[in-house]
Amino acid sequence: MDKLSSEKRSSIMRGIRNKDMKPEMQVRRLIFRMGYRYRLHSSHLPGKPDLAFPGLKKVIFVHGCFWHQHKRKNCRDSHIPKTNSNYWEQKLKGNAERDTKNKKELQYMGWKVLIIWECELKNLDRVEEIIRNFLNQV
Ligand SMILES: [Zn+2]
């Protein structure tokens, strides 16, 4: 791999990672305002869920559409870059497989799992409704 492309790649990764920080903060703030308290990144649980509600045995992941490959048709943020597409395909496929495995493990342990996608945050009222339903559900 030449120097330019690896530099370019790391700048892409940096940009996306920074953008990725925001959705999780948005969801944290929203849920805090809704009056729920949670644990962050519980390291004893598969996949270190972004938010865990131990009393309810529920967890929420906030997924960036790109890193976690959102499979919804109209999601524009999940497309694989044309440069180094093999690299990205491998990497992102690995991420998605890990996500599926973690989700199954959590469910096997009796946890309920909700995934909030970055692109869903365009409608925060809707996300609030989804979260409220999820946390109220027995
Ligand atoms: Zn999406």
mmCIF file of N, CA and C and ligand atoms in Angstrom:
data_model
loop_
_atom_site.group_PDB
_atom_site.id
_atom_site.type_symbol
_atom_site.label_atom_id
_atom_site.label_comp_id
_atom_site.label_asym_id
_atom_site.label_seq_id
_atom_site.Cartn_x
_atom_site.Cartn_y
_atom_site.Cartn_z
ATOM 1 N N MET A 1 0.848 -1.201 0.000
ATOM 2 C CA MET A 1 0.000 0.000 0.000
ATOM 3 C C MET A 1 0.883 1.250 0.000
ATOM 4 N N ASP A 2 0.612 2.206 -0.880
ATOM 5 C CA ASP A 2 1.473 3.396 -0.892
ATOM 6 C C ASP A 2 1.064 4.380 0.206
ATOM 7 N N LYS A 3 1.965 5.338 0.407
ATOM 8 C CA LYS A 3 1.825 6.242 1.538
ATOM 9 C C LYS A 3 0.550 7.093 1.428
ATOM 10 N N LEU A 4 0.339 7.573 0.198
ATOM 11 C CA LEU A 4 -0.804 8.464 0.007
ATOM 12 C C LEU A 4 -2.123 7.781 0.371
ATOM 13 N N SER A 5 -2.286 6.551 -0.132
ATOM 14 C CA SER A 5 -3.593 5.937 0.103
ATOM 15 C C SER A 5 -3.788 5.592 1.574
ATOM 16 N N SER A 6 -2.712 5.226 2.269
ATOM 17 C CA SER A 6 -2.910 4.909 3.683
ATOM 18 C C SER A 6 -3.179 6.185 4.485
ATOM 19 N N GLU A 7 -2.552 7.273 4.060
ATOM 20 C CA GLU A 7 -2.853 8.542 4.733
ATOM 21 C C GLU A 7 -4.300 8.955 4.497
ATOM 22 N N LYS A 8 -4.683 8.784 3.257
ATOM 23 C CA LYS A 8 -6.040 9.170 2.899
ATOM 24 C C LYS A 8 -7.046 8.324 3.686
ATOM 25 N N ARG A 9 -6.722 7.025 3.786
ATOM 26 C CA ARG A 9 -7.625 6.136 4.493
ATOM 27 C C ARG A 9 -7.747 6.533 5.963
ATOM 28 N N SER A 10 -6.608 6.856 6.578
ATOM 29 C CA SER A 10 -6.709 7.192 7.993
ATOM 30 C C SER A 10 -7.456 8.500 8.183
ATOM 31 N N SER A 11 -7.374 9.379 7.202
ATOM 32 C CA SER A 11 -8.146 10.614 7.352
ATOM 33 C C SER A 11 -9.639 10.347 7.177
ATOM 34 N N ILE A 12 -9.956 9.403 6.300
ATOM 35 C CA ILE A 12 -11.371 9.012 6.175
ATOM 36 C C ILE A 12 -11.860 8.421 7.497
ATOM 37 N N MET A 13 -11.048 7.533 8.067
ATOM 38 C CA MET A 13 -11.447 6.865 9.297
ATOM 39 C C MET A 13 -11.636 7.862 10.436
ATOM 40 N N ARG A 14 -10.721 8.820 10.497
ATOM 41 C CA ARG A 14 -10.815 9.832 11.549
ATOM 42 C C ARG A 14 -12.114 10.618 11.428
ATOM 43 N N GLY A 15 -12.380 11.037 10.190
ATOM 44 C CA GLY A 15 -13.574 11.828 9.934
ATOM 45 C C GLY A 15 -14.834 11.092 10.333
ATOM 46 N N ILE A 16 -14.888 9.829 9.958
ATOM 47 C CA ILE A 16 -16.085 9.061 10.249
ATOM 48 C C ILE A 16 -16.207 8.795 11.747
ATOM 49 N N ARG A 17 -15.064 8.523 12.358
ATOM 50 C CA ARG A 17 -15.111 8.237 13.791
ATOM 51 C C ARG A 17 -15.612 9.459 14.577
ATOM 52 N N ASN A 18 -15.127 10.634 14.188
ATOM 53 C CA ASN A 18 -15.601 11.839 14.876
ATOM 54 C C ASN A 18 -17.102 12.020 14.713
ATOM 55 N N LYS A 19 -17.530 11.785 13.500
ATOM 56 C CA LYS A 19 -18.952 11.923 13.220
ATOM 57 C C LYS A 19 -19.735 10.908 14.056
ATOM 58 N N ASP A 20 -19.102 9.768 14.275
ATOM 59 C CA ASP A 20 -19.734 8.680 15.014
ATOM 60 C C ASP A 20 -19.939 8.985 16.495
ATOM 61 N N MET A 21 -19.132 9.845 17.041
ATOM 62 C CA MET A 21 -19.240 10.155 18.465
ATOM 63 C C MET A 21 -20.575 10.816 18.766
ATOM 64 N N LYS A 22 -21.026 11.605 17.840
ATOM 65 C CA LYS A 22 -22.200 12.421 18.097
ATOM 66 C C LYS A 22 -23.506 11.639 18.310
ATOM 67 N N PRO A 23 -23.813 10.670 17.470
ATOM 68 C CA PRO A 23 -25.089 9.966 17.661
ATOM 69 C C PRO A 23 -25.237 9.359 19.050
ATOM 70 N N GLU A 24 -24.177 8.779 19.567
ATOM 71 C CA GLU A 24 -24.278 8.176 20.897
ATOM 72 C C GLU A 24 -24.591 9.235 21.957
ATOM 73 N N MET A 25 -23.953 10.382 21.844
ATOM 74 C CA MET A 25 -24.212 11.463 22.801
ATOM 75 C C MET A 25 -25.652 11.943 22.710
ATOM 76 N N GLN A 26 -26.152 12.020 21.472
ATOM 77 C CA GLN A 26 -27.539 12.458 21.277
ATOM 78 C C GLN A 26 -28.509 11.513 21.983
ATOM 79 N N VAL A 27 -28.268 10.225 21.825
ATOM 80 C CA VAL A 27 -29.152 9.232 22.422
ATOM 81 C C VAL A 27 -29.021 9.249 23.942
ATOM 82 N N ARG A 28 -27.783 9.380 24.432
ATOM 83 C CA ARG A 28 -27.581 9.438 25.882
ATOM 84 C C ARG A 28 -28.337 10.603 26.500
ATOM 85 N N ARG A 29 -28.215 11.747 25.854
ATOM 86 C CA ARG A 29 -28.877 12.958 26.358
ATOM 87 C C ARG A 29 -30.400 12.780 26.357
ATOM 88 N N LEU A 30 -30.896 12.220 25.252
ATOM 89 C CA LEU A 30 -32.335 11.997 25.110
ATOM 90 C C LEU A 30 -32.865 11.094 26.228
ATOM 91 N N ILE A 31 -32.183 9.979 26.454
ATOM 92 C CA ILE A 31 -32.659 9.012 27.439
ATOM 93 C C ILE A 31 -32.535 9.567 28.859
ATOM 94 N N PHE A 32 -31.484 10.316 29.105
ATOM 95 C CA PHE A 32 -31.308 10.951 30.409
ATOM 96 C C PHE A 32 -32.473 11.903 30.677
ATOM 97 N N ARG A 33 -32.821 12.677 29.660
ATOM 98 C CA ARG A 33 -33.933 13.627 29.779
ATOM 99 C C ARG A 33 -35.267 12.917 29.994
ATOM 100 N N MET A 34 -35.379 11.710 29.442
ATOM 101 C CA MET A 34 -36.608 10.934 29.620
ATOM 102 C C MET A 34 -36.708 10.379 31.044
ATOM 103 N N GLY A 35 -35.653 10.548 31.822
ATOM 104 C CA GLY A 35 -35.696 10.160 33.226
ATOM 105 C C GLY A 35 -35.106 8.788 33.524
ATOM 106 N N TYR A 36 -34.541 8.152 32.532
ATOM 107 C CA TYR A 36 -33.930 6.838 32.753
ATOM 108 C C TYR A 36 -32.456 7.000 33.107
ATOM 109 N N ARG A 37 -31.977 6.095 33.943
ATOM 110 C CA ARG A 37 -30.556 6.067 34.248
ATOM 111 C C ARG A 37 -29.961 4.780 33.718
ATOM 112 N N TYR A 38 -28.720 4.853 33.313
ATOM 113 C CA TYR A 38 -28.118 3.724 32.597
ATOM 114 C C TYR A 38 -26.639 3.616 32.923
ATOM 115 N N ARG A 39 -26.087 2.485 32.553
ATOM 116 C CA ARG A 39 -24.633 2.291 32.642
ATOM 117 C C ARG A 39 -24.059 2.385 31.239
ATOM 118 N N LEU A 40 -22.859 2.931 31.163
ATOM 119 C CA LEU A 40 -22.216 3.092 29.861
ATOM 120 C C LEU A 40 -21.203 1.976 29.602
ATOM 121 N N HIS A 41 -21.234 1.448 28.385
ATOM 122 C CA HIS A 41 -20.202 0.513 27.918
ATOM 123 C C HIS A 41 -19.879 -0.588 28.911
ATOM 124 N N SER A 42 -20.895 -1.281 29.389
ATOM 125 C CA SER A 42 -20.708 -2.356 30.359
ATOM 126 C C SER A 42 -19.780 -3.430 29.792
ATOM 127 N N SER A 43 -18.577 -3.484 30.331
ATOM 128 C CA SER A 43 -17.558 -4.333 29.704
ATOM 129 C C SER A 43 -17.773 -5.821 29.984
ATOM 130 N N HIS A 44 -18.645 -6.152 30.934
ATOM 131 C CA HIS A 44 -18.893 -7.570 31.198
ATOM 132 C C HIS A 44 -19.942 -8.147 30.246
ATOM 133 N N LEU A 45 -20.545 -7.308 29.426
ATOM 134 C CA LEU A 45 -21.565 -7.793 28.491
ATOM 135 C C LEU A 45 -20.992 -7.879 27.072
ATOM 136 N N PRO A 46 -21.480 -8.859 26.284
ATOM 137 C CA PRO A 46 -21.001 -8.991 24.900
ATOM 138 C C PRO A 46 -21.193 -7.695 24.120
ATOM 139 N N GLY A 47 -20.144 -7.259 23.445
ATOM 140 C CA GLY A 47 -20.221 -6.070 22.608
ATOM 141 C C GLY A 47 -20.192 -4.755 23.363
ATOM 142 N N LYS A 48 -20.011 -4.817 24.692
ATOM 143 C CA LYS A 48 -20.002 -3.582 25.514
ATOM 144 C C LYS A 48 -21.099 -2.614 25.070
ATOM 145 N N PRO A 49 -22.342 -2.929 25.365
ATOM 146 C CA PRO A 49 -23.450 -2.079 24.892
ATOM 147 C C PRO A 49 -23.247 -0.614 25.302
ATOM 148 N N ASP A 50 -23.614 0.286 24.411
ATOM 149 C CA ASP A 50 -23.450 1.714 24.693
ATOM 150 C C ASP A 50 -24.205 2.109 25.951
ATOM 151 N N LEU A 51 -25.439 1.609 26.072
ATOM 152 C CA LEU A 51 -26.228 1.888 27.264
ATOM 153 C C LEU A 51 -26.826 0.579 27.780
ATOM 154 N N ALA A 52 -26.713 0.378 29.088
ATOM 155 C CA ALA A 52 -27.312 -0.812 29.690
ATOM 156 C C ALA A 52 -28.226 -0.393 30.836
ATOM 157 N N PHE A 53 -29.346 -1.117 30.941
ATOM 158 C CA PHE A 53 -30.322 -0.875 32.002
ATOM 159 C C PHE A 53 -30.434 -2.177 32.797
ATOM 160 N N PRO A 54 -29.528 -2.369 33.748
ATOM 161 C CA PRO A 54 -29.435 -3.676 34.408
ATOM 162 C C PRO A 54 -30.737 -4.108 35.086
ATOM 163 N N GLY A 55 -31.444 -3.151 35.691
ATOM 164 C CA GLY A 55 -32.693 -3.488 36.366
ATOM 165 C C GLY A 55 -33.738 -4.038 35.405
ATOM 166 N N LEU A 56 -33.707 -3.549 34.192
ATOM 167 C CA LEU A 56 -34.680 -3.969 33.173
ATOM 168 C C LEU A 56 -34.146 -5.108 32.313
ATOM 169 N N LYS A 57 -32.873 -5.379 32.472
ATOM 170 C CA LYS A 57 -32.178 -6.352 31.609
ATOM 171 C C LYS A 57 -32.360 -5.998 30.130
ATOM 172 N N LYS A 58 -32.070 -4.741 29.843
ATOM 173 C CA LYS A 58 -32.162 -4.255 28.470
ATOM 174 C C LYS A 58 -30.905 -3.459 28.124
ATOM 175 N N VAL A 59 -30.552 -3.539 26.864
ATOM 176 C CA VAL A 59 -29.408 -2.750 26.400
ATOM 177 C C VAL A 59 -29.748 -2.038 25.093
ATOM 178 N N ILE A 60 -29.075 -0.924 24.879
ATOM 179 C CA ILE A 60 -29.236 -0.173 23.635
ATOM 180 C C ILE A 60 -27.862 0.057 23.015
ATOM 181 N N PHE A 61 -27.778 -0.250 21.740
ATOM 182 C CA PHE A 61 -26.592 0.096 20.964
ATOM 183 C C PHE A 61 -26.941 1.258 20.050
ATOM 184 N N VAL A 62 -26.014 2.197 19.925
ATOM 185 C CA VAL A 62 -26.178 3.251 18.936
ATOM 186 C C VAL A 62 -25.167 2.972 17.838
ATOM 187 N N HIS A 63 -25.654 2.631 16.665
ATOM 188 C CA HIS A 63 -24.768 2.208 15.599
ATOM 189 C C HIS A 63 -24.620 3.245 14.509
ATOM 190 N N GLY A 64 -23.380 3.543 14.162
ATOM 191 C CA GLY A 64 -23.111 4.353 12.983
ATOM 192 C C GLY A 64 -23.449 3.519 11.754
ATOM 193 N N CYS A 65 -24.168 4.122 10.808
ATOM 194 C CA CYS A 65 -24.651 3.364 9.643
ATOM 195 C C CYS A 65 -23.490 2.816 8.814
ATOM 196 N N PHE A 66 -22.395 3.549 8.771
ATOM 197 C CA PHE A 66 -21.251 3.100 7.984
ATOM 198 C C PHE A 66 -20.513 1.951 8.672
ATOM 199 N N TRP A 67 -20.083 2.145 9.882
ATOM 200 C CA TRP A 67 -19.270 1.140 10.583
ATOM 201 C C TRP A 67 -20.018 -0.159 10.803
ATOM 202 N N HIS A 68 -21.308 -0.056 10.998
ATOM 203 C CA HIS A 68 -22.083 -1.259 11.320
ATOM 204 C C HIS A 68 -22.951 -1.699 10.146
ATOM 205 N N GLN A 69 -22.770 -1.052 9.010
ATOM 206 C CA GLN A 69 -23.438 -1.432 7.769
ATOM 207 C C GLN A 69 -24.954 -1.591 7.911
ATOM 208 N N HIS A 70 -25.586 -0.468 8.063
ATOM 209 C CA HIS A 70 -27.034 -0.424 8.144
ATOM 210 C C HIS A 70 -27.618 -0.993 6.862
ATOM 211 N N LYS A 71 -28.497 -1.984 6.991
ATOM 212 C CA LYS A 71 -28.977 -2.694 5.809
ATOM 213 C C LYS A 71 -30.260 -2.119 5.223
ATOM 214 N N ARG A 72 -30.699 -0.976 5.716
ATOM 215 C CA ARG A 72 -31.937 -0.445 5.162
ATOM 216 C C ARG A 72 -31.686 0.180 3.794
ATOM 217 N N LYS A 73 -32.595 -0.081 2.880
ATOM 218 C CA LYS A 73 -32.426 0.328 1.487
ATOM 219 C C LYS A 73 -32.184 1.828 1.335
ATOM 220 N N ASN A 74 -32.966 2.610 2.044
ATOM 221 C CA ASN A 74 -32.850 4.058 1.838
ATOM 222 C C ASN A 74 -31.814 4.721 2.748
ATOM 223 N N CYS A 75 -30.948 3.912 3.359
ATOM 224 C CA CYS A 75 -29.886 4.501 4.177
ATOM 225 C C CYS A 75 -28.700 4.832 3.288
ATOM 226 N N ARG A 76 -28.393 6.114 3.212
ATOM 227 C CA ARG A 76 -27.321 6.547 2.318
ATOM 228 C C ARG A 76 -25.962 6.536 2.993
ATOM 229 N N ASP A 77 -25.963 6.420 4.301
ATOM 230 C CA ASP A 77 -24.698 6.559 5.023
ATOM 231 C C ASP A 77 -23.904 5.264 5.093
ATOM 232 N N SER A 78 -24.461 4.183 4.555
ATOM 233 C CA SER A 78 -23.807 2.891 4.750
ATOM 234 C C SER A 78 -23.034 2.394 3.532
ATOM 235 N N HIS A 79 -22.966 3.226 2.486
ATOM 236 C CA HIS A 79 -22.319 2.734 1.271
ATOM 237 C C HIS A 79 -20.809 2.569 1.471
ATOM 238 N N ILE A 80 -20.254 1.570 0.780
ATOM 239 C CA ILE A 80 -18.828 1.257 0.887
ATOM 240 C C ILE A 80 -18.034 2.129 -0.090
ATOM 241 N N PRO A 81 -16.959 2.788 0.414
ATOM 242 C CA PRO A 81 -16.169 3.674 -0.449
ATOM 243 C C PRO A 81 -15.626 2.937 -1.663
ATOM 244 N N LYS A 82 -15.497 3.659 -2.791
ATOM 245 C CA LYS A 82 -15.036 3.014 -4.015
ATOM 246 C C LYS A 82 -13.535 2.770 -3.975
ATOM 247 N N THR A 83 -12.799 3.656 -3.291
ATOM 248 C CA THR A 83 -11.361 3.409 -3.164
ATOM 249 C C THR A 83 -11.130 2.409 -2.044
ATOM 250 N N ASN A 84 -10.206 1.499 -2.257
ATOM 251 C CA ASN A 84 -9.912 0.437 -1.288
ATOM 252 C C ASN A 84 -11.152 -0.359 -0.915
ATOM 253 N N SER A 85 -12.003 -0.593 -1.889
ATOM 254 C CA SER A 85 -13.284 -1.198 -1.533
ATOM 255 C C SER A 85 -13.131 -2.610 -0.951
ATOM 256 N N ASN A 86 -12.070 -3.340 -1.373
ATOM 257 C CA ASN A 86 -11.858 -4.668 -0.782
ATOM 258 C C ASN A 86 -11.564 -4.584 0.700
ATOM 259 N N TYR A 87 -10.674 -3.655 1.022
ATOM 260 C CA TYR A 87 -10.327 -3.445 2.426
ATOM 261 C C TYR A 87 -11.574 -3.150 3.241
ATOM 262 N N TRP A 88 -12.356 -2.201 2.755
ATOM 263 C CA TRP A 88 -13.549 -1.799 3.500
ATOM 264 C C TRP A 88 -14.566 -2.919 3.611
ATOM 265 N N GLU A 89 -14.725 -3.652 2.499
ATOM 266 C CA GLU A 89 -15.711 -4.719 2.507
ATOM 267 C C GLU A 89 -15.400 -5.746 3.583
ATOM 268 N N GLN A 90 -14.126 -6.132 3.627
ATOM 269 C CA GLN A 90 -13.688 -7.111 4.638
ATOM 270 C C GLN A 90 -13.931 -6.590 6.053
ATOM 271 N N LYS A 91 -13.465 -5.362 6.245
ATOM 272 C CA LYS A 91 -13.518 -4.771 7.576
ATOM 273 C C LYS A 91 -14.966 -4.619 8.051
ATOM 274 N N LEU A 92 -15.806 -4.090 7.169
ATOM 275 C CA LEU A 92 -17.180 -3.796 7.567
ATOM 276 C C LEU A 92 -18.002 -5.075 7.709
ATOM 277 N N LYS A 93 -17.666 -6.055 6.902
ATOM 278 C CA LYS A 93 -18.337 -7.344 7.028
ATOM 279 C C LYS A 93 -18.015 -7.944 8.405
ATOM 280 N N GLY A 94 -16.756 -7.821 8.785
ATOM 281 C CA GLY A 94 -16.333 -8.302 10.108
ATOM 282 C C GLY A 94 -17.092 -7.616 11.224
ATOM 283 N N ASN A 95 -17.251 -6.300 11.104
ATOM 284 C CA ASN A 95 -18.013 -5.546 12.115
ATOM 285 C C ASN A 95 -19.440 -6.065 12.225
ATOM 286 N N ALA A 96 -20.084 -6.236 11.064
ATOM 287 C CA ALA A 96 -21.490 -6.645 11.054
ATOM 288 C C ALA A 96 -21.645 -8.048 11.643
ATOM 289 N N GLU A 97 -20.684 -8.916 11.354
ATOM 290 C CA GLU A 97 -20.750 -10.279 11.901
ATOM 291 C C GLU A 97 -20.594 -10.272 13.412
ATOM 292 N N ARG A 98 -19.702 -9.428 13.887
ATOM 293 C CA ARG A 98 -19.490 -9.296 15.332
ATOM 294 C C ARG A 98 -20.771 -8.777 16.000
ATOM 295 N N ASP A 99 -21.410 -7.804 15.363
ATOM 296 C CA ASP A 99 -22.658 -7.254 15.912
ATOM 297 C C ASP A 99 -23.722 -8.339 16.074
ATOM 298 N N THR A 100 -23.868 -9.145 15.034
ATOM 299 C CA THR A 100 -24.872 -10.211 15.066
ATOM 300 C C THR A 100 -24.568 -11.205 16.184
ATOM 301 N N LYS A 101 -23.306 -11.560 16.299
ATOM 302 C CA LYS A 101 -22.878 -12.517 17.324
ATOM 303 C C LYS A 101 -23.151 -11.952 18.730
ATOM 304 N N ASN A 102 -22.787 -10.695 18.936
ATOM 305 C CA ASN A 102 -23.009 -10.069 20.245
ATOM 306 C C ASN A 102 -24.495 -10.023 20.591
ATOM 307 N N LYS A 103 -25.300 -9.685 19.599
ATOM 308 C CA LYS A 103 -26.733 -9.577 19.829
ATOM 309 C C LYS A 103 -27.313 -10.933 20.240
ATOM 310 N N LYS A 104 -26.900 -11.965 19.530
ATOM 311 C CA LYS A 104 -27.381 -13.314 19.854
ATOM 312 C C LYS A 104 -26.955 -13.724 21.256
ATOM 313 N N GLU A 105 -25.716 -13.430 21.598
ATOM 314 C CA GLU A 105 -25.211 -13.794 22.922
ATOM 315 C C GLU A 105 -26.001 -13.097 24.022
ATOM 316 N N LEU A 106 -26.254 -11.812 23.806
ATOM 317 C CA LEU A 106 -27.022 -11.044 24.793
ATOM 318 C C LEU A 106 -28.422 -11.624 24.952
ATOM 319 N N GLN A 107 -29.049 -11.925 23.839
ATOM 320 C CA GLN A 107 -30.412 -12.471 23.884
ATOM 321 C C GLN A 107 -30.420 -13.837 24.566
ATOM 322 N N TYR A 108 -29.396 -14.608 24.316
ATOM 323 C CA TYR A 108 -29.264 -15.915 24.951
ATOM 324 C C TYR A 108 -29.142 -15.749 26.468
ATOM 325 N N MET A 109 -28.477 -14.677 26.894
ATOM 326 C CA MET A 109 -28.313 -14.403 28.324
ATOM 327 C C MET A 109 -29.565 -13.766 28.931
ATOM 328 N N GLY A 110 -30.579 -13.538 28.107
ATOM 329 C CA GLY A 110 -31.844 -13.009 28.612
ATOM 330 C C GLY A 110 -31.986 -11.498 28.543
ATOM 331 N N TRP A 111 -31.073 -10.866 27.816
ATOM 332 C CA TRP A 111 -31.159 -9.413 27.664
ATOM 333 C C TRP A 111 -31.966 -9.069 26.414
ATOM 334 N N LYS A 112 -32.721 -7.976 26.502
ATOM 335 C CA LYS A 112 -33.405 -7.462 25.318
ATOM 336 C C LYS A 112 -32.518 -6.389 24.694
ATOM 337 N N VAL A 113 -32.476 -6.403 23.370
ATOM 338 C CA VAL A 113 -31.521 -5.558 22.653
ATOM 339 C C VAL A 113 -32.248 -4.616 21.701
ATOM 340 N N LEU A 114 -31.912 -3.331 21.781
ATOM 341 C CA LEU A 114 -32.434 -2.359 20.813
ATOM 342 C C LEU A 114 -31.255 -1.689 20.122
ATOM 343 N N ILE A 115 -31.361 -1.594 18.811
ATOM 344 C CA ILE A 115 -30.319 -0.898 18.067
ATOM 345 C C ILE A 115 -30.897 0.379 17.470
ATOM 346 N N ILE A 116 -30.270 1.486 17.811
ATOM 347 C CA ILE A 116 -30.648 2.771 17.223
ATOM 348 C C ILE A 116 -29.623 3.100 16.159
ATOM 349 N N TRP A 117 -30.094 3.357 14.948
ATOM 350 C CA TRP A 117 -29.193 3.692 13.855
ATOM 351 C C TRP A 117 -29.054 5.200 13.740
ATOM 352 N N GLU A 118 -27.830 5.569 13.401
ATOM 353 C CA GLU A 118 -27.469 6.977 13.234
ATOM 354 C C GLU A 118 -28.471 7.746 12.363
ATOM 355 N N CYS A 119 -28.890 7.144 11.238
ATOM 356 C CA CYS A 119 -29.760 7.884 10.316
ATOM 357 C C CYS A 119 -31.168 8.062 10.903
ATOM 358 N N GLU A 120 -31.526 7.272 11.907
ATOM 359 C CA GLU A 120 -32.843 7.417 12.532
ATOM 360 C C GLU A 120 -32.904 8.672 13.406
ATOM 361 N N LEU A 121 -31.727 9.190 13.761
ATOM 362 C CA LEU A 121 -31.680 10.341 14.659
ATOM 363 C C LEU A 121 -32.130 11.631 13.984
ATOM 364 N N LYS A 122 -32.390 11.552 12.674
ATOM 365 C CA LYS A 122 -32.928 12.716 11.987
ATOM 366 C C LYS A 122 -34.325 13.027 12.526
ATOM 367 N N ASN A 123 -34.966 12.014 13.082
ATOM 368 C CA ASN A 123 -36.280 12.226 13.688
ATOM 369 C C ASN A 123 -36.239 11.804 15.166
ATOM 370 N N LEU A 124 -35.825 12.748 16.005
ATOM 371 C CA LEU A 124 -35.612 12.433 17.417
ATOM 372 C C LEU A 124 -36.898 12.077 18.156
ATOM 373 N N ASP A 125 -38.023 12.675 17.729
ATOM 374 C CA ASP A 125 -39.305 12.348 18.371
ATOM 375 C C ASP A 125 -39.634 10.873 18.181
ATOM 376 N N ARG A 126 -39.378 10.420 16.982
ATOM 377 C CA ARG A 126 -39.634 9.019 16.638
ATOM 378 C C ARG A 126 -38.711 8.098 17.465
ATOM 379 N N VAL A 127 -37.442 8.492 17.562
ATOM 380 C CA VAL A 127 -36.478 7.704 18.333
ATOM 381 C C VAL A 127 -36.904 7.641 19.799
ATOM 382 N N GLU A 128 -37.383 8.768 20.311
ATOM 383 C CA GLU A 128 -37.842 8.799 21.698
ATOM 384 C C GLU A 128 -38.990 7.806 21.907
ATOM 385 N N GLU A 129 -39.884 7.782 20.952
ATOM 386 C CA GLU A 129 -41.018 6.865 21.005
ATOM 387 C C GLU A 129 -40.552 5.403 20.973
ATOM 388 N N ILE A 130 -39.605 5.119 20.083
ATOM 389 C CA ILE A 130 -39.062 3.756 19.973
ATOM 390 C C ILE A 130 -38.409 3.330 21.286
ATOM 391 N N ILE A 131 -37.636 4.241 21.871
ATOM 392 C CA ILE A 131 -36.934 3.928 23.116
ATOM 393 C C ILE A 131 -37.926 3.744 24.262
ATOM 394 N N ARG A 132 -38.928 4.630 24.303
ATOM 395 C CA ARG A 132 -39.925 4.529 25.370
ATOM 396 C C ARG A 132 -40.663 3.181 25.284
ATOM 397 N N ASN A 133 -41.076 2.811 24.077
ATOM 398 C CA ASN A 133 -41.741 1.523 23.894
ATOM 399 C C ASN A 133 -40.841 0.370 24.319
ATOM 400 N N PHE A 134 -39.599 0.449 23.929
ATOM 401 C CA PHE A 134 -38.650 -0.623 24.240
ATOM 402 C C PHE A 134 -38.456 -0.761 25.751
ATOM 403 N N LEU A 135 -38.279 0.374 26.431
ATOM 404 C CA LEU A 135 -37.989 0.301 27.868
ATOM 405 C C LEU A 135 -39.237 -0.039 28.693
ATOM 406 N N ASN A 136 -40.412 0.309 28.172
ATOM 407 C CA ASN A 136 -41.660 0.016 28.904
ATOM 408 C C ASN A 136 -42.131 -1.418 28.715
ATOM 409 N N GLN A 137 -41.722 -1.998 27.623
ATOM 410 C CA GLN A 137 -42.150 -3.340 27.243
ATOM 411 C C GLN A 137 -41.672 -4.383 28.283
ATOM 412 N N VAL A 138 -42.604 -5.251 28.673
ATOM 413 C CA VAL A 138 -42.244 -6.245 29.695
ATOM 414 C C VAL A 138 -41.622 -7.473 29.055
HETATM 415 ZN ZN ZN B 1 -28.721 4.162 8.364
#
